[in-house]
Amino acid sequence: MNRFFILLAFFQVYISTSMNAQVVVNTKEAVDNHKGIKVSRAQLQRDISELNDFNLRIKKLKGSIAASNLVLAKGIKNNLIDDMRREIEQSEHKIFQDKKELTQSRSELNSSRREVNRSARDITNGDGYIGEGRDYRDDKRDKRNDKRDKRGDRSDLEIQKARTARQKSILEEIENIDFNAVNFLKEKSKRLVRLIEEFSQTMEADIAATKKELAEDKVESVEDGRERREDRRERREYKRNS
C-alpha cells in the first residue's frame, strides 16, 4: 500500500511539473509571436515605401528613354540596380527569418504532441483531474493548428527562396545589357524595362506575403492567448482535484 501512495505522489508531481513546464513553453511561444508581428509591421511599412520609390524610378526611366536622353537613362538604370541589390539583400534576410519561423513551428508542434500525450496518459491512468477529456480535445485541436502553421511556414520559405532566386537572375541579366547609344531605342531598352517591371512585381509579391504573414501571426497570437488561459484553468482544476 505504501508503494502505491509513493507512486501516486510521484505521478502527481510529474503531472504538476509537466504543466508548469508547458506554461513556460507556451509563454515563450507567445513572446516570439509578438516579436514576429512587430518585425512584420516594420518590414511592411519599409517595403511599401521602397516599392513606391522604385516604381517612380521606372516611370522616370521610361520618360528618359522616350526623350532619347541616354545620360539620364543610364543614371536611373544604375540607381535601380542599387535598389535591386538592396532588395535582394533584404530578401535573403527574409529567407533567414522564414527558416527561424519554420524551426519555431516545429518546436511548437513537438510541444503540442507532448501535451496530447500527457492528456492521453491522464485519461488512461484515471489519476488526473476533472475535465481530462476536454483538455485532451483542446490539445488535439492545438496540435492540428500547429501542423497547419508548420505547413504554411514551409511553403512560405520555399516561395521566398524562389522569389529571391528570380530577383537575382533578373539583376544579372540587367547588368549584362549593353546600354549605349546604338541600342538605346532598340529591343534591348525594351527588354530592360520589362525586366525592371518584373522585379517590381516580385516586390509587390513580397509585400503580399508579408501581409499574409502578419495576418497569420495575429491568428496565432489569439491562439497563444487561448492556450495560456487553458493552461491556467488546467492547473487550477488539477490542484482542486488532486
PDB file of C-alpha atoms in Angstrom:
ATOM      1  CA  MET A   1       0.000   0.000   0.000  1.00  0.00           C
ATOM      2  CA  ASN A   2       2.809   2.409   0.854  1.00  0.00           C
ATOM      3  CA  ARG A   3       4.330   1.733  -2.515  1.00  0.00           C
ATOM      4  CA  PHE A   4       1.044   2.639  -4.187  1.00  0.00           C
ATOM      5  CA  PHE A   5       0.884   6.019  -2.445  1.00  0.00           C
ATOM      6  CA  ILE A   6       4.523   6.698  -3.271  1.00  0.00           C
ATOM      7  CA  LEU A   7       3.866   6.008  -6.939  1.00  0.00           C
ATOM      8  CA  LEU A   8       0.721   8.125  -6.838  1.00  0.00           C
ATOM      9  CA  ALA A   9       2.608  11.020  -5.267  1.00  0.00           C
ATOM     10  CA  PHE A  10       5.362  10.697  -7.834  1.00  0.00           C
ATOM     11  CA  PHE A  11       2.825  10.719 -10.644  1.00  0.00           C
ATOM     12  CA  GLN A  12       1.119  13.812  -9.272  1.00  0.00           C
ATOM     13  CA  VAL A  13       4.446  15.637  -9.016  1.00  0.00           C
ATOM     14  CA  TYR A  14       5.250  14.584 -12.589  1.00  0.00           C
ATOM     15  CA  ILE A  15       1.952  15.980 -13.894  1.00  0.00           C
ATOM     16  CA  SER A  16       2.365  19.213 -11.959  1.00  0.00           C
ATOM     17  CA  THR A  17       5.937  19.657 -13.215  1.00  0.00           C
ATOM     18  CA  SER A  18       4.849  18.939 -16.794  1.00  0.00           C
ATOM     19  CA  MET A  19       2.070  21.519 -16.534  1.00  0.00           C
ATOM     20  CA  ASN A  20       4.443  24.192 -15.230  1.00  0.00           C
ATOM     21  CA  ALA A  21       6.976  23.412 -17.958  1.00  0.00           C
ATOM     22  CA  GLN A  22       4.274  23.694 -20.612  1.00  0.00           C
ATOM     23  CA  VAL A  23       3.248  27.109 -19.284  1.00  0.00           C
ATOM     24  CA  VAL A  24       6.841  28.288 -19.747  1.00  0.00           C
ATOM     25  CA  VAL A  25       6.923  26.898 -23.296  1.00  0.00           C
ATOM     26  CA  ASN A  26       3.605  28.494 -24.264  1.00  0.00           C
ATOM     27  CA  THR A  27       4.653  31.837 -22.777  1.00  0.00           C
ATOM     28  CA  LYS A  28       7.869  31.795 -24.811  1.00  0.00           C
ATOM     29  CA  GLU A  29       5.892  30.988 -27.963  1.00  0.00           C
ATOM     30  CA  ALA A  30       3.624  33.968 -27.291  1.00  0.00           C
ATOM     31  CA  VAL A  31       6.615  36.296 -26.805  1.00  0.00           C
ATOM     32  CA  ASP A  32       8.235  35.059 -30.033  1.00  0.00           C
ATOM     33  CA  ASN A  33       4.997  35.545 -31.950  1.00  0.00           C
ATOM     34  CA  HIS A  34       4.596  39.094 -30.588  1.00  0.00           C
ATOM     35  CA  LYS A  35       8.114  39.903 -31.775  1.00  0.00           C
ATOM     36  CA  GLY A  36       7.270  38.452 -35.188  1.00  0.00           C
ATOM     37  CA  ILE A  37       4.268  40.764 -35.501  1.00  0.00           C
ATOM     38  CA  LYS A  38       6.399  43.825 -34.721  1.00  0.00           C
ATOM     39  CA  VAL A  39       9.026  42.782 -37.288  1.00  0.00           C
ATOM     40  CA  SER A  40       6.408  42.113 -39.983  1.00  0.00           C
ATOM     41  CA  ARG A  41       4.766  45.502 -39.435  1.00  0.00           C
ATOM     42  CA  ALA A  42       8.080  47.332 -39.704  1.00  0.00           C
ATOM     43  CA  GLN A  43       9.053  45.394 -42.835  1.00  0.00           C
ATOM     44  CA  LEU A  44       5.681  46.061 -44.439  1.00  0.00           C
ATOM     45  CA  GLN A  45       5.964  49.828 -43.989  1.00  0.00           C
ATOM     46  CA  ARG A  46       9.532  49.820 -45.309  1.00  0.00           C
ATOM     47  CA  ASP A  47       8.720  47.615 -48.312  1.00  0.00           C
ATOM     48  CA  ILE A  48       5.710  49.704 -49.361  1.00  0.00           C
ATOM     49  CA  SER A  49       7.800  52.871 -49.261  1.00  0.00           C
ATOM     50  CA  GLU A  50      10.627  51.268 -51.238  1.00  0.00           C
ATOM     51  CA  LEU A  51       8.231  49.908 -53.853  1.00  0.00           C
ATOM     52  CA  ASN A  52       6.715  53.369 -54.380  1.00  0.00           C
ATOM     53  CA  ASP A  53      10.195  54.859 -54.880  1.00  0.00           C
ATOM     54  CA  PHE A  54      11.168  52.003 -57.220  1.00  0.00           C
ATOM     55  CA  ASN A  55       8.080  52.453 -59.398  1.00  0.00           C
ATOM     56  CA  LEU A  56       8.724  56.200 -59.560  1.00  0.00           C
ATOM     57  CA  ARG A  57      12.218  55.483 -60.912  1.00  0.00           C
ATOM     58  CA  ILE A  58      10.739  53.142 -63.519  1.00  0.00           C
ATOM     59  CA  LYS A  59       8.427  55.923 -64.652  1.00  0.00           C
ATOM     60  CA  LYS A  60      11.389  58.308 -64.958  1.00  0.00           C
ATOM     61  CA  LEU A  61      13.367  55.676 -66.865  1.00  0.00           C
ATOM     62  CA  LYS A  62      10.582  55.288 -69.411  1.00  0.00           C
ATOM     63  CA  GLY A  63      10.407  59.061 -69.770  1.00  0.00           C
ATOM     64  CA  SER A  64      14.144  59.363 -70.379  1.00  0.00           C
ATOM     65  CA  ILE A  65      14.013  56.599 -72.999  1.00  0.00           C
ATOM     66  CA  ALA A  66      11.089  58.297 -74.736  1.00  0.00           C
ATOM     67  CA  ALA A  67      13.067  61.566 -74.730  1.00  0.00           C
ATOM     68  CA  SER A  68      16.197  59.762 -76.030  1.00  0.00           C
ATOM     69  CA  ASN A  69      18.145  61.071 -73.047  1.00  0.00           C
ATOM     70  CA  LEU A  70      20.865  58.419 -72.762  1.00  0.00           C
ATOM     71  CA  VAL A  71      22.789  60.058 -69.912  1.00  0.00           C
ATOM     72  CA  LEU A  72      19.702  60.378 -67.710  1.00  0.00           C
ATOM     73  CA  ALA A  73      18.522  56.844 -68.577  1.00  0.00           C
ATOM     74  CA  LYS A  74      21.874  55.297 -67.647  1.00  0.00           C
ATOM     75  CA  GLY A  75      21.899  57.171 -64.331  1.00  0.00           C
ATOM     76  CA  ILE A  76      18.383  55.986 -63.480  1.00  0.00           C
ATOM     77  CA  LYS A  77      19.304  52.443 -64.505  1.00  0.00           C
ATOM     78  CA  ASN A  78      22.258  52.492 -62.100  1.00  0.00           C
ATOM     79  CA  ASN A  79      20.007  53.766 -59.297  1.00  0.00           C
ATOM     80  CA  LEU A  80      17.546  50.970 -59.997  1.00  0.00           C
ATOM     81  CA  ILE A  81      20.354  48.418 -59.881  1.00  0.00           C
ATOM     82  CA  ASP A  82      21.334  49.735 -56.447  1.00  0.00           C
ATOM     83  CA  ASP A  83      17.706  49.384 -55.363  1.00  0.00           C
ATOM     84  CA  MET A  84      17.568  45.814 -56.640  1.00  0.00           C
ATOM     85  CA  ARG A  85      20.749  44.851 -54.827  1.00  0.00           C
ATOM     86  CA  ARG A  86      19.271  46.227 -51.610  1.00  0.00           C
ATOM     87  CA  GLU A  87      16.038  44.300 -52.183  1.00  0.00           C
ATOM     88  CA  ILE A  88      17.903  41.056 -52.799  1.00  0.00           C
ATOM     89  CA  GLU A  89      19.846  41.527 -49.581  1.00  0.00           C
ATOM     90  CA  GLN A  90      16.570  42.055 -47.724  1.00  0.00           C
ATOM     91  CA  SER A  91      15.060  39.006 -49.444  1.00  0.00           C
ATOM     92  CA  GLU A  92      17.968  36.855 -48.301  1.00  0.00           C
ATOM     93  CA  HIS A  93      17.404  38.081 -44.747  1.00  0.00           C
ATOM     94  CA  LYS A  94      13.736  37.113 -45.048  1.00  0.00           C
ATOM     95  CA  ILE A  95      14.824  33.601 -46.034  1.00  0.00           C
ATOM     96  CA  PHE A  96      16.783  33.511 -42.790  1.00  0.00           C
ATOM     97  CA  GLN A  97      13.709  34.714 -40.888  1.00  0.00           C
ATOM     98  CA  ASP A  98      11.488  32.127 -42.578  1.00  0.00           C
ATOM     99  CA  LYS A  99      13.913  29.375 -41.589  1.00  0.00           C
ATOM    100  CA  LYS A 100      13.738  30.538 -37.974  1.00  0.00           C
ATOM    101  CA  GLU A 101       9.941  30.590 -38.098  1.00  0.00           C
ATOM    102  CA  LEU A 102       9.882  27.058 -39.514  1.00  0.00           C
ATOM    103  CA  THR A 103      12.155  25.911 -36.694  1.00  0.00           C
ATOM    104  CA  GLN A 104       9.853  27.603 -34.192  1.00  0.00           C
ATOM    105  CA  SER A 105       6.811  25.926 -35.776  1.00  0.00           C
ATOM    106  CA  ARG A 106       8.472  22.533 -35.464  1.00  0.00           C
ATOM    107  CA  SER A 107       9.177  23.232 -31.802  1.00  0.00           C
ATOM    108  CA  GLU A 108       5.564  24.285 -31.199  1.00  0.00           C
ATOM    109  CA  LEU A 109       4.287  21.140 -32.914  1.00  0.00           C
ATOM    110  CA  ASN A 110       6.548  18.967 -30.762  1.00  0.00           C
ATOM    111  CA  SER A 111       5.250  20.783 -27.692  1.00  0.00           C
ATOM    112  CA  SER A 112       1.648  20.160 -28.786  1.00  0.00           C
ATOM    113  CA  ARG A 113       2.394  16.478 -29.279  1.00  0.00           C
ATOM    114  CA  ARG A 114       3.739  16.268 -25.723  1.00  0.00           C
ATOM    115  CA  GLU A 115       0.581  17.917 -24.405  1.00  0.00           C
ATOM    116  CA  VAL A 116      -1.619  15.462 -26.299  1.00  0.00           C
ATOM    117  CA  ASN A 117       0.398  12.516 -24.988  1.00  0.00           C
ATOM    118  CA  ARG A 118       0.192  13.798 -21.417  1.00  0.00           C
ATOM    119  CA  SER A 119      -3.574  14.335 -21.681  1.00  0.00           C
ATOM    120  CA  ALA A 120      -3.965  10.850 -23.110  1.00  0.00           C
ATOM    121  CA  ARG A 121      -1.995   9.394 -20.173  1.00  0.00           C
ATOM    122  CA  ASP A 122      -4.212  11.270 -17.705  1.00  0.00           C
ATOM    123  CA  ILE A 123      -7.300   9.656 -19.207  1.00  0.00           C
ATOM    124  CA  THR A 124      -5.707   6.196 -19.307  1.00  0.00           C
ATOM    125  CA  ASN A 125      -4.441   6.322 -15.717  1.00  0.00           C
ATOM    126  CA  GLY A 126      -7.550   7.923 -14.308  1.00  0.00           C
ATOM    127  CA  ASP A 127      -5.439   9.763 -11.731  1.00  0.00           C
ATOM    128  CA  GLY A 128      -5.648  13.217 -13.216  1.00  0.00           C
ATOM    129  CA  TYR A 129      -8.393  15.775 -12.692  1.00  0.00           C
ATOM    130  CA  ILE A 130     -11.891  16.697 -13.735  1.00  0.00           C
ATOM    131  CA  GLY A 131     -12.011  17.869 -17.323  1.00  0.00           C
ATOM    132  CA  GLU A 132      -9.428  15.424 -18.658  1.00  0.00           C
ATOM    133  CA  GLY A 133     -11.483  14.688 -21.783  1.00  0.00           C
ATOM    134  CA  ARG A 134     -11.967  18.367 -22.560  1.00  0.00           C
ATOM    135  CA  ASP A 135      -8.257  19.045 -22.139  1.00  0.00           C
ATOM    136  CA  TYR A 136      -7.447  16.158 -24.458  1.00  0.00           C
ATOM    137  CA  ARG A 137      -9.766  17.574 -27.145  1.00  0.00           C
ATOM    138  CA  ASP A 138      -8.259  21.055 -26.708  1.00  0.00           C
ATOM    139  CA  ASP A 139      -4.735  19.670 -27.036  1.00  0.00           C
ATOM    140  CA  LYS A 140      -5.688  17.743 -30.179  1.00  0.00           C
ATOM    141  CA  ARG A 141      -7.074  20.949 -31.680  1.00  0.00           C
ATOM    142  CA  ASP A 142      -3.871  22.845 -30.816  1.00  0.00           C
ATOM    143  CA  LYS A 143      -1.845  20.090 -32.446  1.00  0.00           C
ATOM    144  CA  ARG A 144      -3.865  20.395 -35.667  1.00  0.00           C
ATOM    145  CA  ASN A 145      -3.336  24.164 -35.652  1.00  0.00           C
ATOM    146  CA  ASP A 146       0.419  23.731 -35.174  1.00  0.00           C
ATOM    147  CA  LYS A 147       0.572  21.234 -38.047  1.00  0.00           C
ATOM    148  CA  ARG A 148      -1.175  23.805 -40.239  1.00  0.00           C
ATOM    149  CA  ASP A 149       1.256  26.532 -39.155  1.00  0.00           C
ATOM    150  CA  LYS A 150       4.242  24.297 -39.906  1.00  0.00           C
ATOM    151  CA  ARG A 151       2.964  23.526 -43.425  1.00  0.00           C
ATOM    152  CA  GLY A 152       2.373  27.222 -44.026  1.00  0.00           C
ATOM    153  CA  ASP A 153       5.840  28.222 -42.828  1.00  0.00           C
ATOM    154  CA  ARG A 154       7.490  25.572 -45.003  1.00  0.00           C
ATOM    155  CA  SER A 155       5.541  26.823 -48.039  1.00  0.00           C
ATOM    156  CA  ASP A 156       6.427  30.463 -47.264  1.00  0.00           C
ATOM    157  CA  LEU A 157      10.112  29.549 -47.094  1.00  0.00           C
ATOM    158  CA  GLU A 158      10.100  27.797 -50.470  1.00  0.00           C
ATOM    159  CA  ILE A 159       8.223  30.660 -52.137  1.00  0.00           C
ATOM    160  CA  GLN A 160      10.634  33.213 -50.662  1.00  0.00           C
ATOM    161  CA  LYS A 161      13.599  31.206 -51.944  1.00  0.00           C
ATOM    162  CA  ALA A 162      12.119  31.047 -55.453  1.00  0.00           C
ATOM    163  CA  ARG A 163      11.292  34.767 -55.473  1.00  0.00           C
ATOM    164  CA  THR A 164      14.815  35.679 -54.338  1.00  0.00           C
ATOM    165  CA  ALA A 165      16.369  33.422 -56.994  1.00  0.00           C
ATOM    166  CA  ARG A 166      14.298  35.148 -59.687  1.00  0.00           C
ATOM    167  CA  GLN A 167      15.322  38.578 -58.397  1.00  0.00           C
ATOM    168  CA  LYS A 168      18.960  37.562 -58.667  1.00  0.00           C
ATOM    169  CA  SER A 169      18.555  36.297 -62.242  1.00  0.00           C
ATOM    170  CA  ILE A 170      16.751  39.495 -63.274  1.00  0.00           C
ATOM    171  CA  LEU A 171      19.516  41.653 -61.825  1.00  0.00           C
ATOM    172  CA  GLU A 172      22.200  39.581 -63.524  1.00  0.00           C
ATOM    173  CA  GLU A 173      20.535  39.970 -66.925  1.00  0.00           C
ATOM    174  CA  ILE A 174      20.035  43.705 -66.447  1.00  0.00           C
ATOM    175  CA  GLU A 175      23.675  44.187 -65.523  1.00  0.00           C
ATOM    176  CA  ASN A 176      24.688  42.404 -68.733  1.00  0.00           C
ATOM    177  CA  ILE A 177      22.571  44.587 -71.021  1.00  0.00           C
ATOM    178  CA  ASP A 178      24.840  46.835 -73.085  1.00  0.00           C
ATOM    179  CA  PHE A 179      23.028  50.102 -72.627  1.00  0.00           C
ATOM    180  CA  ASN A 180      24.561  52.517 -75.137  1.00  0.00           C
ATOM    181  CA  ALA A 181      23.623  54.895 -77.910  1.00  0.00           C
ATOM    182  CA  VAL A 182      23.499  52.156 -80.557  1.00  0.00           C
ATOM    183  CA  ASN A 183      20.847  50.031 -78.899  1.00  0.00           C
ATOM    184  CA  PHE A 184      19.284  52.738 -76.752  1.00  0.00           C
ATOM    185  CA  LEU A 185      15.979  52.826 -78.643  1.00  0.00           C
ATOM    186  CA  LYS A 186      16.088  49.232 -79.831  1.00  0.00           C
ATOM    187  CA  GLU A 187      14.925  45.951 -78.361  1.00  0.00           C
ATOM    188  CA  LYS A 188      17.446  45.926 -75.510  1.00  0.00           C
ATOM    189  CA  SER A 189      15.970  49.039 -73.919  1.00  0.00           C
ATOM    190  CA  LYS A 190      12.510  47.456 -74.118  1.00  0.00           C
ATOM    191  CA  ARG A 191      13.872  44.287 -72.551  1.00  0.00           C
ATOM    192  CA  LEU A 192      15.460  46.361 -69.795  1.00  0.00           C
ATOM    193  CA  VAL A 193      12.150  47.977 -68.909  1.00  0.00           C
ATOM    194  CA  ARG A 194      10.306  44.638 -68.948  1.00  0.00           C
ATOM    195  CA  LEU A 195      12.857  43.099 -66.583  1.00  0.00           C
ATOM    196  CA  ILE A 196      12.735  46.025 -64.186  1.00  0.00           C
ATOM    197  CA  GLU A 197       8.933  45.903 -64.187  1.00  0.00           C
ATOM    198  CA  GLU A 198       9.088  42.188 -63.415  1.00  0.00           C
ATOM    199  CA  PHE A 199      11.388  42.946 -60.495  1.00  0.00           C
ATOM    200  CA  SER A 200       8.792  45.432 -59.275  1.00  0.00           C
ATOM    201  CA  GLN A 201       6.228  42.629 -59.412  1.00  0.00           C
ATOM    202  CA  THR A 202       8.420  40.478 -57.162  1.00  0.00           C
ATOM    203  CA  MET A 203       8.476  43.349 -54.682  1.00  0.00           C
ATOM    204  CA  GLU A 204       4.681  43.515 -54.813  1.00  0.00           C
ATOM    205  CA  ALA A 205       4.509  39.754 -54.221  1.00  0.00           C
ATOM    206  CA  ASP A 206       6.849  40.166 -51.263  1.00  0.00           C
ATOM    207  CA  ILE A 207       4.561  42.799 -49.749  1.00  0.00           C
ATOM    208  CA  ALA A 208       1.560  40.499 -50.229  1.00  0.00           C
ATOM    209  CA  ALA A 209       3.488  37.709 -48.491  1.00  0.00           C
ATOM    210  CA  THR A 210       4.321  39.997 -45.559  1.00  0.00           C
ATOM    211  CA  LYS A 211       0.642  40.982 -45.212  1.00  0.00           C
ATOM    212  CA  LYS A 212      -0.296  37.301 -45.233  1.00  0.00           C
ATOM    213  CA  GLU A 213       2.351  36.532 -42.621  1.00  0.00           C
ATOM    214  CA  LEU A 214       1.137  39.391 -40.439  1.00  0.00           C
ATOM    215  CA  ALA A 215      -2.454  38.128 -40.608  1.00  0.00           C
ATOM    216  CA  GLU A 216      -1.329  34.607 -39.709  1.00  0.00           C
ATOM    217  CA  ASP A 217       0.749  35.913 -36.797  1.00  0.00           C
ATOM    218  CA  LYS A 218      -2.307  37.720 -35.435  1.00  0.00           C
ATOM    219  CA  VAL A 219      -4.327  34.499 -35.602  1.00  0.00           C
ATOM    220  CA  GLU A 220      -1.510  32.649 -33.814  1.00  0.00           C
ATOM    221  CA  SER A 221      -1.435  35.377 -31.173  1.00  0.00           C
ATOM    222  CA  VAL A 222      -5.117  34.768 -30.430  1.00  0.00           C
ATOM    223  CA  GLU A 223      -4.457  31.019 -30.268  1.00  0.00           C
ATOM    224  CA  ASP A 224      -1.498  31.573 -27.933  1.00  0.00           C
ATOM    225  CA  GLY A 225      -3.692  33.591 -25.590  1.00  0.00           C
ATOM    226  CA  ARG A 226      -6.310  30.856 -25.544  1.00  0.00           C
ATOM    227  CA  GLU A 227      -3.682  28.175 -24.846  1.00  0.00           C
ATOM    228  CA  ARG A 228      -2.312  30.152 -21.886  1.00  0.00           C
ATOM    229  CA  ARG A 229      -5.829  30.536 -20.452  1.00  0.00           C
ATOM    230  CA  GLU A 230      -6.385  26.807 -20.859  1.00  0.00           C
ATOM    231  CA  ASP A 231      -3.068  26.092 -19.132  1.00  0.00           C
ATOM    232  CA  ARG A 232      -4.103  28.202 -16.135  1.00  0.00           C
ATOM    233  CA  ARG A 233      -7.523  26.553 -15.953  1.00  0.00           C
ATOM    234  CA  GLU A 234      -5.979  23.097 -16.261  1.00  0.00           C
ATOM    235  CA  ARG A 235      -3.583  23.759 -13.372  1.00  0.00           C
ATOM    236  CA  ARG A 236      -6.384  25.127 -11.169  1.00  0.00           C
ATOM    237  CA  GLU A 237      -8.551  22.096 -11.856  1.00  0.00           C
ATOM    238  CA  TYR A 238      -5.718  19.711 -11.157  1.00  0.00           C
ATOM    239  CA  LYS A 239      -4.871  21.378  -7.843  1.00  0.00           C
ATOM    240  CA  ARG A 240      -8.510  21.297  -6.738  1.00  0.00           C
ATOM    241  CA  ASN A 241      -8.894  17.612  -7.540  1.00  0.00           C
ATOM    242  CA  SER A 242      -5.506  16.179  -6.616  1.00  0.00           C
TER     243      SER A 242
END
